[in-house]
């Protein structure tokens, strides 16, 4: 499992942070943008050794472990499995794209802006590769400050309200996560995630720990009653902020469920699954309904995020391999698609200085290339076959129907609403009565530059999801296996090895 | 006391030399009132020598004066912390605008005397010695709190501090008499062998509780906090920076020694747990409504007194070391915030939140330093505030007061609002156009940067410092 070569994960995590330190010494604004872009591209190159990732291995790879504060059992412990691989790659890919989409959008305090972007990237990668709970928590919280600044400094007119709301919500949630971490340490004797996963805790303990952790993750996802910070934050955030928020931050909540709640507190997860499923379905339906009524493009996409993330949590709490795969695919695809949609909204905002749908109509005739991309990502967002989101949503739906057709019947309207609000948006943008679109120029080279990679991914994952699924399957199987192992230990007490093979595999879906 | 024993007292000796130097300098004032040319600029450097000397004598152990005065890990650690705080506080106050030039040497003399008192406090292991050291530390503060030009609020603050302080020390002395009466000794190491439960020695429990009040007052723990925001508000910024940080070290070191007498399940600890919860909740809620930055810090220190007590409530080596470590961090992060306040307020006025508007444009480095200080006070990673809090909460978990941990964690969420407000004003509000600002001095950005950097470094690598504190705590509670 462990590698003796260069500490690739540490390099990936701390390279953007190190680049931050050079930033204050650059005077010229344009140089700053080029510098950050270069950092982003170098980061992608640095990530190339990740291709040595062994797809058949379910365990953690590229593991790094150092003593940090031995008195308290704290270790500097990094590692990567299939789940974190995809998330890390997504984060790394988005850094240069975010720089490019902010090239003209951000015109004040350039230095601080790129500083925040780089810090964000470091913290996000850190979150996905930490295998020590405290290290995880540090990255988890370290991300708040740059995100807060992104919204509060470069945001829209209501940016102060939105940024404080974002900070308060997420911090309030994570305080209980800290208590849960401390409780786990005292009960399990270690902060190391793999070691804690291997232990079995009494149900009463799991009950409280699950609740404490779920609160933090549910706020981050965000799930229905805790979602109100999201539309505010999205609407006010600058494009890059929205992209990072939608594509990476929201995924951390779902990642937390997969990484912590399920493996460490399996019995409590089963116990609370009906509640979590109910909340997820509510999120799907509620997000869809509210998105239908929005006039602001960003708000619409924000509420659609609530609905999409509902699919993720729904998939997770079905406890089937299809559900897990679906959840992870939706996570990844939502990151790609919604990120791209926010970039597109940002691009049109630079032309019209408005995010109102009515102010941006009739683009089909005057900005065909823009409309092509918008249509593509809108179709992807509603889960059109052949695009990436279809794979994820389909897998979740298969999982749902397998476990309960009635539940499936409740979710289906959510999918249909997704079609309704996205088509309505797309139709108005493309064929609505043009108000001021005549004088606008179509996409320039830079805008093509950041949209094309995402568009390629839309088709690649949509048409050939095999490689992606291959990367996550072993890990997800391990989660499921351990999970069923553990939850049966307390319920049935015996698990035969043959049972494991029943849940493996994805034979029914064409790859 | 043999002459060799003098080597046990090196940190105190350096401090006494500084005091003597300042004393001689005050006598040398010319008729016109102008001080000698060197002024007080040499004091921070001399104090820095004090840090080195106390770091050198970290491993000193021994006892003097019929065992009333003991050098152990704990005392040496805190002496170094006091020397560090004294250095920063004097460096901060070198150009204080509210104290006249000819008064500066006296002003620093009182700083130095108070610090000496705190150093003595760190080594006192006998109740009457503790009491006397406490008085040495307090009296010099009583004298400098009202020193702020002709500001009547400073006089008010001074009177408040003296009255509250006198009442608190009187109560402490009264408690001391009860302890002496029921346990028949004032030596801590003998007291440690006695029982402190209500059923066995009710009078001693009452006495110890009252004795602790004197230190709760210094720590500004609810309900002994009333002086705190008013004194910070009234006194000059530089004095507030001193009064807000160093005396707390003294209070924490004595509380650590007293708590070492106790076991977690007995009554006094329960009282402390309740006070801790009340203090952090009250402090944070009250701070939400403040507009003056120093008042915010005042209430925040009420809340932090509650946090430190969490470690004491744990009453284990881990808990005590966490409390000691946190008090050092607290010193640093509060001094960082006060440093920025003092650097910005060139005329010595109080800063309102609105005065911070647009700070990122006027003084980007100071804005960053302030942000680091504020986020450290919240306990946000990767600052030292987080790691200190993590140690505190971890140490206290499963010691019978889990509800306290949950309250402490929830309090973080309350407190974020007002700390964030500070950062928000500094970073997102634009300054009003017509206001002229003075450029901050260059050295204030540099030294402030050092402070902020120390917070970040301690947050990532607390181990070397923490190791000392842990060893010290293990000497007291094995």
Tab-separated table of C-alpha atoms in Angstrom, chain B residues 67-462:
chain	number	residue	atom	x	y	z
B	67	UNK	CA	10.000	25.599	50.801
B	68	UNK	CA	7.620	28.488	50.246
B	69	UNK	CA	9.198	29.254	46.916
B	70	UNK	CA	9.666	26.444	44.471
B	71	UNK	CA	11.305	26.220	41.076
B	72	UNK	CA	9.729	23.476	38.974
B	73	UNK	CA	8.697	22.951	35.376
B	74	UNK	CA	5.479	24.830	35.829
B	75	UNK	CA	7.005	27.898	37.441
B	76	UNK	CA	9.813	28.132	34.914
B	77	UNK	CA	7.435	27.742	31.985
B	78	UNK	CA	5.240	30.518	33.282
B	79	UNK	CA	8.189	32.746	34.071
B	80	UNK	CA	9.235	32.447	30.473
B	81	UNK	CA	5.678	33.222	29.371
B	82	UNK	CA	5.633	36.287	31.628
B	83	UNK	CA	8.988	37.422	30.282
B	84	UNK	CA	7.678	36.985	26.755
B	85	UNK	CA	4.496	38.890	27.505
B	86	UNK	CA	6.455	41.633	29.261
B	87	UNK	CA	8.707	42.017	26.245
B	88	UNK	CA	5.826	42.317	23.821
B	89	UNK	CA	3.844	44.614	26.083
B	90	UNK	CA	6.783	46.995	26.567
B	91	UNK	CA	7.672	46.915	22.899
B	92	UNK	CA	4.075	47.815	22.259
B	93	UNK	CA	4.099	50.652	24.778
B	94	UNK	CA	7.378	52.299	23.795
B	95	UNK	CA	5.599	55.042	21.882
B	96	UNK	CA	2.423	55.186	23.896
B	97	UNK	CA	0.826	58.535	23.115
B	98	UNK	CA	-1.234	58.913	26.269
B	99	UNK	CA	1.644	58.901	28.713
B	100	UNK	CA	3.816	61.989	28.887
B	101	UNK	CA	7.471	61.590	28.093
B	102	UNK	CA	8.650	62.281	31.606
B	103	UNK	CA	6.247	59.697	32.990
B	104	UNK	CA	7.328	56.901	30.730
B	105	UNK	CA	10.033	55.523	32.948
B	106	UNK	CA	7.632	55.351	35.871
B	107	UNK	CA	5.051	53.754	33.624
B	108	UNK	CA	7.493	51.068	32.577
B	109	UNK	CA	8.660	50.677	36.141
B	110	UNK	CA	5.168	49.653	37.135
B	111	UNK	CA	4.944	47.276	34.179
B	112	UNK	CA	8.159	45.653	35.276
B	113	UNK	CA	7.117	45.463	38.924
B	114	UNK	CA	3.835	43.864	38.040
B	115	UNK	CA	5.630	41.312	35.878
B	116	UNK	CA	8.003	40.569	38.716
B	117	UNK	CA	5.010	39.925	40.944
B	118	UNK	CA	3.675	37.480	38.371
B	119	UNK	CA	7.010	35.695	38.174
B	120	UNK	CA	7.038	35.366	41.943
B	121	UNK	CA	3.485	34.098	41.784
B	122	UNK	CA	4.537	31.338	39.405
B	123	UNK	CA	6.942	29.950	41.981
B	124	UNK	CA	4.894	30.448	45.133
B	125	UNK	CA	3.731	27.224	46.698
B	126	UNK	CA	2.556	28.527	50.016
B	127	UNK	CA	-0.685	30.391	50.471
B	128	UNK	CA	0.665	33.503	52.167
B	129	UNK	CA	3.509	33.788	49.655
B	130	UNK	CA	0.931	33.437	46.908
B	131	UNK	CA	-1.085	36.192	48.482
B	132	UNK	CA	1.855	38.564	48.752
B	133	UNK	CA	3.004	37.896	45.192
B	134	UNK	CA	-0.516	38.522	43.992
B	135	UNK	CA	-0.510	41.870	45.733
B	136	UNK	CA	2.841	42.843	44.219
B	137	UNK	CA	1.452	42.028	40.806
B	138	UNK	CA	-1.778	43.912	41.425
B	139	UNK	CA	-0.644	47.096	43.127
B	140	UNK	CA	1.500	48.308	40.262
B	141	UNK	CA	-1.435	47.767	37.948
B	142	UNK	CA	-3.682	49.817	40.199
B	143	UNK	CA	-1.259	52.675	39.708
B	144	UNK	CA	-1.048	52.620	35.914
B	145	UNK	CA	-4.667	51.933	34.963
B	146	UNK	CA	-5.686	55.610	35.455
B	147	UNK	CA	-2.660	56.917	33.520
B	148	UNK	CA	-4.217	58.144	30.310
B	149	UNK	CA	-3.709	61.843	29.856
B	150	UNK	CA	-6.596	63.558	31.563
B	151	UNK	CA	-9.222	61.112	30.443
B	152	UNK	CA	-11.901	60.848	33.153
B	153	UNK	CA	-12.876	57.381	31.955
B	154	UNK	CA	-9.418	56.161	32.830
B	155	UNK	CA	-9.886	57.454	36.361
B	156	UNK	CA	-13.184	55.639	36.508
B	157	UNK	CA	-11.561	52.480	35.243
B	158	UNK	CA	-8.805	52.824	37.818
B	159	UNK	CA	-11.252	53.186	40.694
B	160	UNK	CA	-13.290	50.255	39.434
B	161	UNK	CA	-10.244	48.078	39.188
B	162	UNK	CA	-9.012	48.982	42.660
B	163	UNK	CA	-12.386	48.517	44.307
B	164	UNK	CA	-13.087	45.205	42.640
B	165	UNK	CA	-9.539	44.078	43.126
B	166	UNK	CA	-9.480	45.028	46.779
B	167	UNK	CA	-12.775	43.264	47.395
B	168	UNK	CA	-11.606	40.152	45.578
B	169	UNK	CA	-8.307	39.975	47.411
B	170	UNK	CA	-10.096	40.567	50.710
B	171	UNK	CA	-12.334	37.618	49.959
B	172	UNK	CA	-9.290	35.573	49.024
B	173	UNK	CA	-7.619	36.471	52.299
B	174	UNK	CA	-10.750	35.553	54.177
B	175	UNK	CA	-10.779	32.202	52.409
B	176	UNK	CA	-7.140	31.728	53.296
B	177	UNK	CA	-7.999	32.097	56.968
B	178	UNK	CA	-10.599	29.326	56.666
B	179	UNK	CA	-8.142	27.007	54.966
B	180	UNK	CA	-5.551	27.697	57.610
B	181	UNK	CA	-8.091	27.141	60.359
B	182	UNK	CA	-9.372	23.818	59.111
B	183	UNK	CA	-6.332	22.238	57.478
B	184	UNK	CA	-3.721	23.778	59.793
B	185	UNK	CA	-1.175	24.512	57.116
B	186	UNK	CA	-0.568	26.866	54.246
B	187	UNK	CA	1.905	24.708	52.336
B	188	UNK	CA	0.411	23.359	49.137
B	189	UNK	CA	2.297	20.078	49.249
B	190	UNK	CA	0.845	19.334	52.666
B	191	UNK	CA	-2.579	20.564	51.659
B	192	UNK	CA	-2.451	18.115	48.763
B	193	UNK	CA	-2.551	15.210	51.196
B	194	UNK	CA	-5.743	16.438	52.871
B	195	UNK	CA	-9.276	15.751	51.868
B	196	UNK	CA	-11.165	18.455	50.020
B	197	UNK	CA	-14.626	16.981	49.880
B	198	UNK	CA	-17.547	18.749	51.452
B	199	UNK	CA	-18.325	15.929	53.817
B	200	UNK	CA	-14.798	15.692	55.200
B	201	UNK	CA	-13.786	19.318	55.451
B	202	UNK	CA	-16.597	21.766	54.743
B	203	UNK	CA	-14.729	24.752	56.095
B	204	UNK	CA	-11.726	24.042	53.905
B	205	UNK	CA	-13.951	23.759	50.852
B	206	UNK	CA	-15.526	27.131	51.617
B	207	UNK	CA	-12.080	28.571	52.244
B	208	UNK	CA	-10.557	27.267	49.038
B	209	UNK	CA	-13.516	28.440	47.000
B	210	UNK	CA	-13.182	31.920	48.454
B	211	UNK	CA	-9.435	31.870	47.948
B	212	UNK	CA	-9.929	30.986	44.322
B	213	UNK	CA	-12.209	33.996	43.924
B	214	UNK	CA	-9.158	36.214	44.076
B	215	UNK	CA	-7.791	34.480	41.013
B	216	UNK	CA	-11.113	34.214	39.235
B	217	UNK	CA	-11.186	37.970	39.545
B	218	UNK	CA	-7.785	38.256	37.899
B	219	UNK	CA	-8.904	35.853	35.218
B	220	UNK	CA	-12.121	37.888	34.707
B	221	UNK	CA	-14.271	34.828	35.102
B	222	UNK	CA	-18.015	35.313	35.298
B	223	UNK	CA	-19.377	36.539	37.776
B	224	UNK	CA	-16.160	38.338	38.725
B	225	UNK	CA	-15.745	39.907	35.327
B	226	UNK	CA	-17.530	43.226	35.741
B	227	UNK	CA	-14.352	45.238	35.838
B	228	UNK	CA	-12.984	43.742	32.670
B	229	UNK	CA	-14.705	45.486	29.735
B	230	UNK	CA	-14.861	48.792	31.589
B	231	UNK	CA	-11.200	48.750	32.496
B	232	UNK	CA	-10.128	47.807	28.978
B	233	UNK	CA	-12.369	50.513	27.647
B	234	UNK	CA	-11.250	53.198	30.070
B	235	UNK	CA	-7.540	52.669	30.324
B	236	UNK	CA	-5.112	53.441	27.550
B	237	UNK	CA	-4.677	50.879	24.784
B	238	UNK	CA	-1.173	49.925	25.830
B	239	UNK	CA	-2.094	49.456	29.486
B	240	UNK	CA	-5.089	47.417	28.443
B	241	UNK	CA	-2.827	45.170	26.382
B	242	UNK	CA	-0.785	44.512	29.513
B	243	UNK	CA	-3.692	44.198	31.942
B	244	UNK	CA	-5.590	41.905	29.578
B	245	UNK	CA	-2.871	39.344	29.188
B	246	UNK	CA	-0.147	39.009	31.791
B	247	UNK	CA	-2.171	38.924	35.021
B	248	UNK	CA	-4.142	36.041	33.509
B	249	UNK	CA	-0.961	33.998	33.336
B	250	UNK	CA	-0.473	34.528	37.047
B	251	UNK	CA	-4.049	33.529	37.777
B	252	UNK	CA	-3.778	30.397	35.635
B	253	UNK	CA	-0.559	29.200	37.226
B	254	UNK	CA	-1.994	29.465	40.741
B	255	UNK	CA	-5.272	27.869	39.711
B	256	UNK	CA	-3.278	25.007	38.197
B	257	UNK	CA	-1.484	24.547	41.501
B	258	UNK	CA	-4.713	24.718	43.478
B	259	UNK	CA	-6.621	22.392	41.170
B	260	UNK	CA	-3.841	19.848	41.526
B	261	UNK	CA	-5.098	19.466	45.102
B	262	UNK	CA	-8.505	18.391	43.875
B	263	UNK	CA	-10.080	15.406	42.231
B	264	UNK	CA	-12.516	15.791	39.385
B	265	UNK	CA	-15.590	14.525	41.165
B	266	UNK	CA	-15.590	16.818	44.179
B	267	UNK	CA	-17.805	19.824	44.707
B	268	UNK	CA	-15.385	22.650	43.978
B	269	UNK	CA	-14.725	21.241	40.520
B	270	UNK	CA	-18.436	21.153	39.803
B	271	UNK	CA	-18.693	24.790	40.800
B	272	UNK	CA	-15.810	25.566	38.455
B	273	UNK	CA	-17.483	23.703	35.625
B	274	UNK	CA	-20.667	25.724	36.061
B	275	UNK	CA	-18.713	28.980	36.254
B	276	UNK	CA	-16.775	28.007	33.156
B	277	UNK	CA	-19.936	27.356	31.162
B	278	UNK	CA	-21.558	30.550	32.423
B	279	UNK	CA	-18.464	32.595	31.720
B	280	UNK	CA	-17.981	31.521	28.127
B	281	UNK	CA	-21.659	31.822	27.291
B	282	UNK	CA	-22.083	35.181	28.963
B	283	UNK	CA	-18.857	36.595	27.587
B	284	UNK	CA	-19.652	35.593	24.037
B	285	UNK	CA	-23.236	36.772	24.131
B	286	UNK	CA	-22.271	40.112	25.632
B	287	UNK	CA	-19.508	40.616	23.079
B	288	UNK	CA	-22.005	40.277	20.236
B	289	UNK	CA	-23.471	43.672	21.029
B	290	UNK	CA	-20.248	45.655	21.378
B	291	UNK	CA	-19.022	48.341	19.021
B	292	UNK	CA	-15.714	49.209	20.659
B	293	UNK	CA	-12.930	46.818	19.734
B	294	UNK	CA	-11.423	46.858	23.209
B	295	UNK	CA	-14.771	46.083	24.794
B	296	UNK	CA	-15.140	43.169	22.376
B	297	UNK	CA	-11.768	41.898	23.498
B	298	UNK	CA	-12.810	42.477	27.103
B	299	UNK	CA	-15.850	40.259	26.812
B	300	UNK	CA	-13.897	37.804	24.704
B	301	UNK	CA	-11.444	37.461	27.570
B	302	UNK	CA	-14.371	36.657	29.868
B	303	UNK	CA	-15.242	33.881	27.447
B	304	UNK	CA	-11.656	32.704	27.264
B	305	UNK	CA	-11.452	32.523	31.043
B	306	UNK	CA	-14.238	29.994	30.710
B	307	UNK	CA	-12.291	28.003	28.102
B	308	UNK	CA	-9.172	27.853	30.262
B	309	UNK	CA	-11.254	26.574	33.139
B	310	UNK	CA	-12.342	23.621	30.991
B	311	UNK	CA	-8.794	22.308	31.216
B	312	UNK	CA	-8.706	22.894	34.956
B	313	UNK	CA	-11.993	21.090	35.437
B	314	UNK	CA	-10.446	18.023	33.835
B	315	UNK	CA	-8.069	17.996	36.826
B	316	UNK	CA	-5.631	15.678	35.080
B	317	UNK	CA	-2.096	16.185	33.864
B	318	UNK	CA	-3.431	16.483	30.332
B	319	UNK	CA	-6.001	19.037	31.389
B	320	UNK	CA	-3.588	21.165	33.375
B	321	UNK	CA	-1.016	21.154	30.620
B	322	UNK	CA	-3.723	22.079	28.119
B	323	UNK	CA	-4.818	24.961	30.343
B	324	UNK	CA	-1.254	26.195	30.738
B	325	UNK	CA	-0.582	25.893	27.032
B	326	UNK	CA	-3.803	27.666	26.202
B	327	UNK	CA	-2.966	30.544	28.513
B	328	UNK	CA	0.301	31.036	26.644
B	329	UNK	CA	-1.559	30.987	23.329
B	330	UNK	CA	-4.120	33.336	24.797
B	331	UNK	CA	-1.366	35.739	25.739
B	332	UNK	CA	-0.017	35.685	22.202
B	333	UNK	CA	-3.289	36.041	20.377
B	334	UNK	CA	-4.597	38.793	22.599
B	335	UNK	CA	-1.329	40.684	22.361
B	336	UNK	CA	-1.517	40.302	18.576
B	337	UNK	CA	-4.939	41.929	18.489
B	338	UNK	CA	-3.924	44.657	20.927
B	339	UNK	CA	-0.772	45.228	18.927
B	340	UNK	CA	-2.818	46.126	15.885
B	341	UNK	CA	-5.146	48.314	17.947
B	342	UNK	CA	-2.239	50.209	19.459
B	343	UNK	CA	-0.500	50.571	16.094
B	344	UNK	CA	-3.626	51.954	14.487
B	345	UNK	CA	-4.620	54.302	17.225
B	346	UNK	CA	-1.754	56.747	16.940
B	347	UNK	CA	-3.505	59.339	19.082
B	348	UNK	CA	-4.346	56.805	21.775
B	349	UNK	CA	-8.099	56.925	21.260
B	350	UNK	CA	-10.301	53.889	21.526
B	351	UNK	CA	-11.017	52.136	18.248
B	352	UNK	CA	-14.559	51.496	17.168
B	353	UNK	CA	-15.362	48.744	14.698
B	354	UNK	CA	-16.041	51.422	12.092
B	355	UNK	CA	-12.520	52.755	12.554
B	356	UNK	CA	-11.265	49.492	11.109
B	357	UNK	CA	-13.068	50.094	7.817
B	358	UNK	CA	-10.815	49.824	4.819
B	359	UNK	CA	-7.896	48.664	6.887
B	360	UNK	CA	-6.788	46.335	4.094
B	361	UNK	CA	-6.071	49.379	1.928
B	362	UNK	CA	-4.410	51.563	4.529
B	363	UNK	CA	-2.328	48.880	6.164
B	364	UNK	CA	-2.586	45.501	4.463
B	365	UNK	CA	-0.077	43.873	6.788
B	366	UNK	CA	-1.801	45.062	9.931
B	367	UNK	CA	-5.118	43.893	8.494
B	368	UNK	CA	-3.683	40.450	7.944
B	369	UNK	CA	-2.174	40.377	11.432
B	370	UNK	CA	-5.494	41.388	12.931
B	371	UNK	CA	-7.266	38.679	10.949
B	372	UNK	CA	-4.835	36.045	12.184
B	373	UNK	CA	-5.303	37.251	15.765
B	374	UNK	CA	-9.088	37.285	15.486
B	375	UNK	CA	-9.310	33.866	13.853
B	376	UNK	CA	-6.950	32.490	16.476
B	377	UNK	CA	-9.263	33.811	19.171
B	378	UNK	CA	-12.162	32.016	17.497
B	379	UNK	CA	-10.136	28.852	17.508
B	380	UNK	CA	-10.043	28.386	13.770
B	381	UNK	CA	-7.364	26.142	12.277
B	382	UNK	CA	-4.556	26.365	11.353
B	383	UNK	CA	-3.914	28.946	14.084
B	384	UNK	CA	-2.638	28.122	17.541
B	385	UNK	CA	-6.034	29.023	18.963
B	386	UNK	CA	-7.469	25.897	17.422
B	387	UNK	CA	-4.834	23.514	18.611
B	388	UNK	CA	-5.006	24.991	22.115
B	389	UNK	CA	-8.738	24.545	22.204
B	390	UNK	CA	-8.479	21.040	20.807
B	391	UNK	CA	-6.122	20.095	23.647
B	392	UNK	CA	-8.463	21.618	26.220
B	393	UNK	CA	-11.567	19.884	24.952
B	394	UNK	CA	-9.854	16.552	24.379
B	395	UNK	CA	-8.366	16.586	27.856
B	396	UNK	CA	-11.703	17.252	29.486
B	397	UNK	CA	-13.715	14.687	27.553
B	398	UNK	CA	-14.835	11.692	29.644
B	399	UNK	CA	-13.878	13.370	32.896
B	400	UNK	CA	-17.501	13.695	33.910
B	401	UNK	CA	-18.215	17.053	32.321
B	402	UNK	CA	-19.040	16.227	28.713
B	403	UNK	CA	-21.856	18.760	28.733
B	404	UNK	CA	-19.240	21.412	29.320
B	405	UNK	CA	-17.373	20.400	26.163
B	406	UNK	CA	-20.520	20.638	24.111
B	407	UNK	CA	-21.244	24.088	25.532
B	408	UNK	CA	-17.663	25.121	24.779
B	409	UNK	CA	-17.968	23.921	21.186
B	410	UNK	CA	-21.293	25.676	20.721
B	411	UNK	CA	-19.732	28.828	22.088
B	412	UNK	CA	-17.240	28.797	19.236
B	413	UNK	CA	-20.176	29.145	16.903
B	414	UNK	CA	-21.535	32.107	18.873
B	415	UNK	CA	-18.186	33.814	19.118
B	416	UNK	CA	-17.404	33.584	15.417
B	417	UNK	CA	-19.883	36.340	14.750
B	418	UNK	CA	-18.113	39.139	16.548
B	419	UNK	CA	-14.595	38.083	15.637
B	420	UNK	CA	-15.703	37.775	12.051
B	421	UNK	CA	-17.159	41.238	12.393
B	422	UNK	CA	-13.702	42.585	13.147
B	423	UNK	CA	-12.277	40.902	10.058
B	424	UNK	CA	-15.261	41.954	8.000
B	425	UNK	CA	-14.785	45.610	8.886
B	426	UNK	CA	-11.100	45.384	8.125
B	427	UNK	CA	-11.513	43.591	4.819
B	428	UNK	CA	-14.874	44.279	3.231
B	429	UNK	CA	-15.887	47.747	4.320
B	430	UNK	CA	-14.475	50.648	2.402
B	431	UNK	CA	-13.042	53.531	4.368
B	432	UNK	CA	-14.803	56.849	4.180
B	433	UNK	CA	-13.139	59.025	1.604
B	434	UNK	CA	-12.536	62.183	3.547
B	435	UNK	CA	-10.749	60.677	6.519
B	436	UNK	CA	-6.992	60.954	6.651
B	437	UNK	CA	-5.049	58.114	8.141
B	438	UNK	CA	-1.598	58.102	9.477
B	439	UNK	CA	0.710	55.536	8.024
B	440	UNK	CA	1.423	52.840	10.580
B	441	UNK	CA	5.023	52.651	11.667
B	442	UNK	CA	7.147	50.181	9.825
B	443	UNK	CA	8.327	48.360	12.914
B	444	UNK	CA	4.760	47.743	14.021
B	445	UNK	CA	4.099	45.754	10.854
B	446	UNK	CA	7.300	43.787	11.305
B	447	UNK	CA	6.857	42.867	14.963
B	448	UNK	CA	3.156	42.340	14.496
B	449	UNK	CA	4.027	39.992	11.657
B	450	UNK	CA	6.308	38.078	13.997
B	451	UNK	CA	3.446	37.727	16.463
B	452	UNK	CA	1.036	36.542	13.795
B	453	UNK	CA	3.619	34.138	12.422
B	454	UNK	CA	4.177	32.717	15.898
B	455	UNK	CA	0.456	32.028	16.144
B	456	UNK	CA	0.507	30.175	12.846
B	457	UNK	CA	3.678	28.254	13.615
B	458	UNK	CA	2.451	27.235	17.049
B	459	UNK	CA	-0.769	26.150	15.415
B	460	UNK	CA	1.006	23.791	13.076
B	461	UNK	CA	3.865	22.713	15.310
B	462	UNK	CA	2.825	23.091	18.939
